[in-house]
Structure formats: C-alpha cells, structure tokens
PDB file of C-alpha atoms in Angstrom:
ATOM      1  CA  MET A   6      11.795 -17.795   0.120  1.00 43.00           C
ATOM      2  CA  ARG A   7       9.634 -14.771   0.007  1.00 44.00           C
ATOM      3  CA  ALA A   8       5.733 -14.861   0.744  1.00 51.00           C
ATOM      4  CA  THR A   9       3.499 -13.969  -1.771  1.00 52.00           C
ATOM      5  CA  LEU A  10       1.389 -10.871  -0.798  1.00 53.00           C
ATOM      6  CA  PRO A  11      -2.267 -11.841  -1.092  1.00 63.00           C
ATOM      7  CA  ARG A  12      -4.614 -10.259  -3.567  1.00 84.00           C
ATOM      8  CA  MET A  13      -7.322  -8.276  -2.340  1.00 87.00           C
ATOM      9  CA  GLN A  14     -10.735  -7.307  -3.731  1.00 93.00           C
ATOM     10  CA  THR A  15     -13.425  -4.832  -2.712  1.00 95.00           C
ATOM     11  CA  GLN A  16     -16.443  -6.537  -2.057  1.00 97.00           C
ATOM     12  CA  HIS A  17     -20.075  -4.683  -1.993  1.00 98.00           C
ATOM     13  CA  TYR A  18     -23.139  -5.958  -0.454  1.00 98.00           C
ATOM     14  CA  GLU A  19     -26.295  -3.808   0.037  1.00 98.00           C
ATOM     15  CA  ILE A  20     -29.756  -4.291   1.624  1.00 99.00           C
ATOM     16  CA  THR A  21     -33.006  -2.232   2.228  1.00 99.00           C
ATOM     17  CA  VAL A  22     -34.522  -2.254   5.632  1.00 98.00           C
ATOM     18  CA  HIS A  23     -37.550  -0.953   6.719  1.00 97.00           C
ATOM     19  CA  ALA A  24     -36.531   1.089   9.803  1.00 97.00           C
ATOM     20  CA  PRO A  25     -35.011   4.214  10.391  1.00 97.00           C
ATOM     21  CA  ALA A  26     -31.338   4.512  10.243  1.00 98.00           C
ATOM     22  CA  GLU A  27     -30.953   5.069  14.072  1.00 98.00           C
ATOM     23  CA  VAL A  28     -32.630   1.856  14.581  1.00 98.00           C
ATOM     24  CA  VAL A  29     -30.790   0.030  12.063  1.00 98.00           C
ATOM     25  CA  TRP A  30     -27.295   1.225  13.222  1.00 98.00           C
ATOM     26  CA  GLU A  31     -28.587   0.839  16.996  1.00 98.00           C
ATOM     27  CA  THR A  32     -29.208  -2.922  16.024  1.00 98.00           C
ATOM     28  CA  MET A  33     -25.844  -3.268  13.795  1.00 98.00           C
ATOM     29  CA  LEU A  34     -23.497  -1.947  16.557  1.00 98.00           C
ATOM     30  CA  ASP A  35     -25.031  -3.096  19.921  1.00 97.00           C
ATOM     31  CA  ASP A  36     -23.641  -5.884  21.807  1.00 97.00           C
ATOM     32  CA  ALA A  37     -26.329  -7.808  22.126  1.00 96.00           C
ATOM     33  CA  THR A  38     -27.902  -7.627  18.446  1.00 97.00           C
ATOM     34  CA  TYR A  39     -24.711  -7.587  17.046  1.00 98.00           C
ATOM     35  CA  ARG A  40     -23.809 -11.043  17.985  1.00 97.00           C
ATOM     36  CA  LEU A  41     -26.884 -12.224  16.688  1.00 97.00           C
ATOM     37  CA  TRP A  42     -26.561 -11.291  13.304  1.00 98.00           C
ATOM     38  CA  ALA A  43     -22.630 -11.644  13.115  1.00 97.00           C
ATOM     39  CA  GLY A  44     -23.471 -15.023  14.222  1.00 95.00           C
ATOM     40  CA  ALA A  45     -23.763 -15.809  10.076  1.00 95.00           C
ATOM     41  CA  PHE A  46     -19.763 -15.752  10.080  1.00 92.00           C
ATOM     42  CA  GLN A  47     -19.273 -17.495  13.252  1.00 90.00           C
ATOM     43  CA  PRO A  48     -21.650 -18.729  15.959  1.00 91.00           C
ATOM     44  CA  GLY A  49     -20.887 -16.574  19.100  1.00 92.00           C
ATOM     45  CA  SER A  50     -19.336 -13.913  17.158  1.00 95.00           C
ATOM     46  CA  TYR A  51     -18.762 -10.523  19.535  1.00 97.00           C
ATOM     47  CA  PHE A  52     -16.585  -7.316  19.680  1.00 97.00           C
ATOM     48  CA  GLU A  53     -14.780  -6.076  22.315  1.00 97.00           C
ATOM     49  CA  GLY A  54     -13.923  -2.101  22.580  1.00 97.00           C
ATOM     50  CA  SER A  55     -15.843   0.504  21.382  1.00 97.00           C
ATOM     51  CA  TRP A  56     -17.136   1.925  18.181  1.00 98.00           C
ATOM     52  CA  LEU A  57     -15.988   5.528  18.513  1.00 98.00           C
ATOM     53  CA  GLN A  58     -13.500   7.040  16.534  1.00 98.00           C
ATOM     54  CA  GLY A  59     -10.380   6.217  17.290  1.00 98.00           C
ATOM     55  CA  SER A  60     -11.132   3.309  19.383  1.00 98.00           C
ATOM     56  CA  GLU A  61      -9.393   0.033  19.307  1.00 98.00           C
ATOM     57  CA  ILE A  62     -11.870  -2.849  18.473  1.00 98.00           C
ATOM     58  CA  LEU A  63     -11.543  -6.612  18.318  1.00 97.00           C
ATOM     59  CA  PHE A  64     -13.995  -8.973  16.111  1.00 97.00           C
ATOM     60  CA  LEU A  65     -13.899 -12.125  18.185  1.00 96.00           C
ATOM     61  CA  GLY A  66     -15.075 -15.943  18.251  1.00 93.00           C
ATOM     62  CA  ASP A  67     -14.168 -18.694  20.515  1.00 90.00           C
ATOM     63  CA  ASN A  68     -12.289 -21.365  19.225  1.00 88.00           C
ATOM     64  CA  ASP A  69     -12.984 -25.487  20.530  1.00 87.00           C
ATOM     65  CA  ASP A  70      -9.956 -24.959  23.074  1.00 90.00           C
ATOM     66  CA  GLY A  71     -11.714 -21.677  24.701  1.00 87.00           C
ATOM     67  CA  THR A  72      -9.010 -18.770  23.311  1.00 90.00           C
ATOM     68  CA  ALA A  73     -10.042 -16.594  20.589  1.00 92.00           C
ATOM     69  CA  SER A  74      -9.343 -15.590  17.506  1.00 93.00           C
ATOM     70  CA  GLY A  75     -10.373 -12.735  15.078  1.00 94.00           C
ATOM     71  CA  MET A  76      -9.499  -9.287  13.908  1.00 95.00           C
ATOM     72  CA  VAL A  77      -7.584  -6.288  15.621  1.00 97.00           C
ATOM     73  CA  GLY A  78      -9.261  -2.612  14.040  1.00 98.00           C
ATOM     74  CA  VAL A  79      -9.498   0.625  14.683  1.00 98.00           C
ATOM     75  CA  ILE A  80     -12.535   2.709  14.309  1.00 99.00           C
ATOM     76  CA  ALA A  81     -11.258   5.193  11.487  1.00 99.00           C
ATOM     77  CA  GLU A  82     -14.561   7.103  11.053  1.00 98.00           C
ATOM     78  CA  HIS A  83     -17.521   7.167  13.078  1.00 98.00           C
ATOM     79  CA  ARG A  84     -20.624   9.419  11.813  1.00 98.00           C
ATOM     80  CA  PRO A  85     -23.783   8.362  13.907  1.00 98.00           C
ATOM     81  CA  HIS A  86     -26.751   6.887  12.060  1.00 98.00           C
ATOM     82  CA  GLU A  87     -24.587   7.752   8.433  1.00 99.00           C
ATOM     83  CA  PHE A  88     -21.244   5.833   8.515  1.00 99.00           C
ATOM     84  CA  VAL A  89     -18.818   3.724  10.518  1.00 99.00           C
ATOM     85  CA  SER A  90     -15.200   2.535   8.984  1.00 99.00           C
ATOM     86  CA  ILE A  91     -12.864   0.375  10.496  1.00 98.00           C
ATOM     87  CA  GLU A  92      -9.218  -0.097   9.736  1.00 98.00           C
ATOM     88  CA  TYR A  93      -7.578  -3.262  10.306  1.00 97.00           C
ATOM     89  CA  ARG A  94      -4.388  -3.531  12.022  1.00 96.00           C
ATOM     90  CA  GLY A  95      -4.084  -7.400  12.358  1.00 95.00           C
ATOM     91  CA  GLN A  96      -5.352 -10.553  13.864  1.00 95.00           C
ATOM     92  CA  ILE A  97      -6.005 -12.480  17.017  1.00 95.00           C
ATOM     93  CA  MET A  98      -4.934 -15.955  16.634  1.00 91.00           C
ATOM     94  CA  ASN A  99      -5.617 -18.522  19.469  1.00 89.00           C
ATOM     95  CA  GLY A 100      -6.265 -15.746  22.309  1.00 90.00           C
ATOM     96  CA  ILE A 101      -2.539 -13.800  21.113  1.00 93.00           C
ATOM     97  CA  GLU A 102      -2.565 -10.187  19.234  1.00 94.00           C
ATOM     98  CA  ASP A 103      -0.376 -10.635  16.087  1.00 95.00           C
ATOM     99  CA  THR A 104       0.603  -7.291  13.903  1.00 94.00           C
ATOM    100  CA  THR A 105       3.660  -8.307  12.745  1.00 94.00           C
ATOM    101  CA  SER A 106       3.240 -11.715  10.727  1.00 93.00           C
ATOM    102  CA  ASP A 107       3.032 -12.028   7.040  1.00 89.00           C
ATOM    103  CA  ASP A 108      -0.647 -12.867   7.807  1.00 88.00           C
ATOM    104  CA  ALA A 109      -1.434  -9.802   9.716  1.00 90.00           C
ATOM    105  CA  ARG A 110       0.712  -7.519   7.517  1.00 90.00           C
ATOM    106  CA  ALA A 111      -1.359  -8.730   4.810  1.00 87.00           C
ATOM    107  CA  ILE A 112      -4.510  -7.206   6.226  1.00 90.00           C
ATOM    108  CA  ALA A 113      -3.185  -4.289   7.716  1.00 92.00           C
ATOM    109  CA  GLY A 114      -4.790  -0.958   6.300  1.00 94.00           C
ATOM    110  CA  THR A 115      -7.804  -2.969   5.122  1.00 94.00           C
ATOM    111  CA  HIS A 116     -11.050  -1.179   5.584  1.00 97.00           C
ATOM    112  CA  GLU A 117     -14.882  -2.553   6.214  1.00 98.00           C
ATOM    113  CA  ASN A 118     -17.094   0.518   6.015  1.00 99.00           C
ATOM    114  CA  TYR A 119     -20.884   0.789   6.729  1.00 99.00           C
ATOM    115  CA  THR A 120     -22.994   3.460   4.869  1.00 99.00           C
ATOM    116  CA  PHE A 121     -26.678   4.134   6.125  1.00 99.00           C
ATOM    117  CA  THR A 122     -29.134   6.112   4.054  1.00 99.00           C
ATOM    118  CA  GLU A 123     -32.339   6.749   4.942  1.00 98.00           C
ATOM    119  CA  ALA A 124     -35.473   8.093   2.850  1.00 97.00           C
ATOM    120  CA  ASP A 125     -39.075   8.002   4.445  1.00 94.00           C
ATOM    121  CA  GLY A 126     -37.973   5.478   7.365  1.00 94.00           C
ATOM    122  CA  VAL A 127     -36.416   3.144   4.835  1.00 97.00           C
ATOM    123  CA  THR A 128     -32.747   2.563   5.263  1.00 98.00           C
ATOM    124  CA  THR A 129     -30.282   1.188   2.730  1.00 99.00           C
ATOM    125  CA  VAL A 130     -27.110  -0.367   4.357  1.00 99.00           C
ATOM    126  CA  LEU A 131     -23.988  -0.619   2.149  1.00 99.00           C
ATOM    127  CA  VAL A 132     -21.080  -2.582   3.074  1.00 98.00           C
ATOM    128  CA  ASP A 133     -18.118  -2.146   1.338  1.00 98.00           C
ATOM    129  CA  ILE A 134     -15.604  -4.745   2.618  1.00 97.00           C
ATOM    130  CA  ASP A 135     -11.318  -5.387   1.599  1.00 96.00           C
ATOM    131  CA  VAL A 136     -10.984  -8.985   1.058  1.00 92.00           C
ATOM    132  CA  ASP A 137      -8.216 -11.503   0.458  1.00 88.00           C
ATOM    133  CA  ASP A 138      -9.245 -13.427  -2.901  1.00 89.00           C
ATOM    134  CA  GLN A 139      -8.857 -16.563  -1.005  1.00 85.00           C
ATOM    135  CA  TYR A 140     -11.846 -15.467   1.447  1.00 86.00           C
ATOM    136  CA  ALA A 141     -13.680 -13.871  -1.024  1.00 91.00           C
ATOM    137  CA  GLU A 142     -16.351 -16.797  -2.106  1.00 94.00           C
ATOM    138  CA  MET A 143     -16.805 -17.379   1.567  1.00 93.00           C
ATOM    139  CA  PHE A 144     -17.681 -13.855   2.610  1.00 93.00           C
ATOM    140  CA  ALA A 145     -19.877 -13.768  -0.732  1.00 95.00           C
ATOM    141  CA  GLU A 146     -21.539 -16.508   0.835  1.00 96.00           C
ATOM    142  CA  MET A 147     -21.867 -15.464   4.498  1.00 96.00           C
ATOM    143  CA  TRP A 148     -22.633 -11.499   4.213  1.00 97.00           C
ATOM    144  CA  PRO A 149     -26.012 -11.605   2.320  1.00 98.00           C
ATOM    145  CA  ARG A 150     -26.811 -14.127   5.594  1.00 97.00           C
ATOM    146  CA  ALA A 151     -25.944 -11.514   8.057  1.00 98.00           C
ATOM    147  CA  LEU A 152     -27.525  -8.650   6.218  1.00 98.00           C
ATOM    148  CA  ILE A 153     -30.909 -10.690   5.920  1.00 98.00           C
ATOM    149  CA  ALA A 154     -30.486 -11.214  10.046  1.00 98.00           C
ATOM    150  CA  LEU A 155     -29.643  -7.636  10.490  1.00 99.00           C
ATOM    151  CA  ARG A 156     -32.645  -6.278   8.492  1.00 98.00           C
ATOM    152  CA  ASP A 157     -35.096  -8.847  10.324  1.00 98.00           C
ATOM    153  CA  LEU A 158     -33.683  -7.665  13.946  1.00 98.00           C
ATOM    154  CA  SER A 159     -33.830  -3.978  12.660  1.00 98.00           C
ATOM    155  CA  GLU A 160     -37.402  -4.212  11.567  1.00 97.00           C
ATOM    156  CA  ALA A 161     -38.565  -6.315  14.295  1.00 96.00           C
ATOM    157  CA  GLU A 162     -37.183  -3.476  16.400  1.00 95.00           C
ATOM    158  CA  ALA A 163     -38.937  -0.749  14.546  1.00 94.00           C
ATOM    159  CA  HIS A 164     -42.243  -2.387  15.042  1.00 90.00           C
ATOM    160  CA  THR A 165     -41.379  -2.460  18.696  1.00 88.00           C
ATOM    161  CA  ARG A 166     -40.913   0.966  18.869  1.00 83.00           C
ATOM    162  CA  GLY A 167     -43.799   1.814  16.522  1.00 83.00           C
ATOM    163  CA  GLN A 168     -41.335   3.062  13.898  1.00 72.00           C
ATOM    164  CA  HIS A 169     -41.867   0.964  11.092  1.00 72.00           C
ATOM    165  CA  PRO A 170     -42.957   2.391   7.695  1.00 70.00           C
ATOM    166  CA  ALA A 171     -45.931   0.177   7.823  1.00 70.00           C
ATOM    167  CA  ASP A 172     -46.869   1.480  11.573  1.00 70.00           C
ATOM    168  CA  GLN A 173     -47.280   5.037  10.446  1.00 65.00           C
ATOM    169  CA  GLU A 174     -50.416   6.724   9.290  1.00 58.00           C
ATOM    170  CA  ASP A 175     -50.790   8.246   5.893  1.00 53.00           C
TER     171      ASP A 175
END
C-alpha cells in the first residue's frame, strides 16, 4: 500500500514590535532568547547550528527519555535584519536524523521564512511557514504565542538599549 502524501498549506503570521529590526533579529536568532520565545512550541526548545546562508541548522526539543527530536534544515537565504529562510530537509526522531522516511520526505523542501520590515524604529515581523494540514491547527495556536513572546523580549531589550521608540525624543 502506498503512503498518502500530506497536504500542505502556507500559514502567515505577523506582529508589530516597538523595536528596531536589528534588535528583533538578534532577539529572534540569538541562542538564549530563541529558547525563551520558542518555548511556546515546546518548553526547552533550542537550535544547533548556524543561521548563516548554506549552514545546516537543527531545531530540537528533548524527549522524556533524554533523546532529542525536531527538524533538520538548511539556511536557504540570510539577509541580516531583513530576511531569513529555512528549507527543511528532514526530521530528528529520538536522536536519529531521518531524511529518507515518508514523513521526512514529506517535509523536505518546505520553508519557514522570517521577514523584518522597519519604519521609524518599529518592526513588522512576518512569518510564512509551510505546514502539513494535520499540524495546521496546532501551529495556529502556537505561532501567535511565540510572536507575542518575541515581541515582549525584543521591546524589553530595546528599552534596555535606549532604542525603544518611546525612549526617543521628539
């Protein structure tokens, strides 16, 4: 019997952050703060690898047995403070990288894109992600929570640096 390929959809999320794009970018992609906002997906979420174009990156979360599961990607495009695109190649199940199973092949070639647009110290973050229909509802609940956490972290960092729009003199 032949496996049925999943149906994919592209989901779009957006949030306005009262902080410069540089601050939002750093907050989103820095290891320490990534772990905080990405905890909306799974507490303890982290990445291994680099955000530089062409680099492999693993998005991971620990299982109860101590092994890690997650996604295998490559950074398809990287324009600092403007855009980053992840192309997924497979998954990690119980600590083992998988790029050949039906489940792994189903996500191969899907993308997760982050776009940062700044005007007057305020940044709009756009997230476009290819999602299997069976996970669409789950991500529709998780991504807004993750972006709110990213916004709050970024705005706090902008205040710390004196770069929040409210900190600027007229």
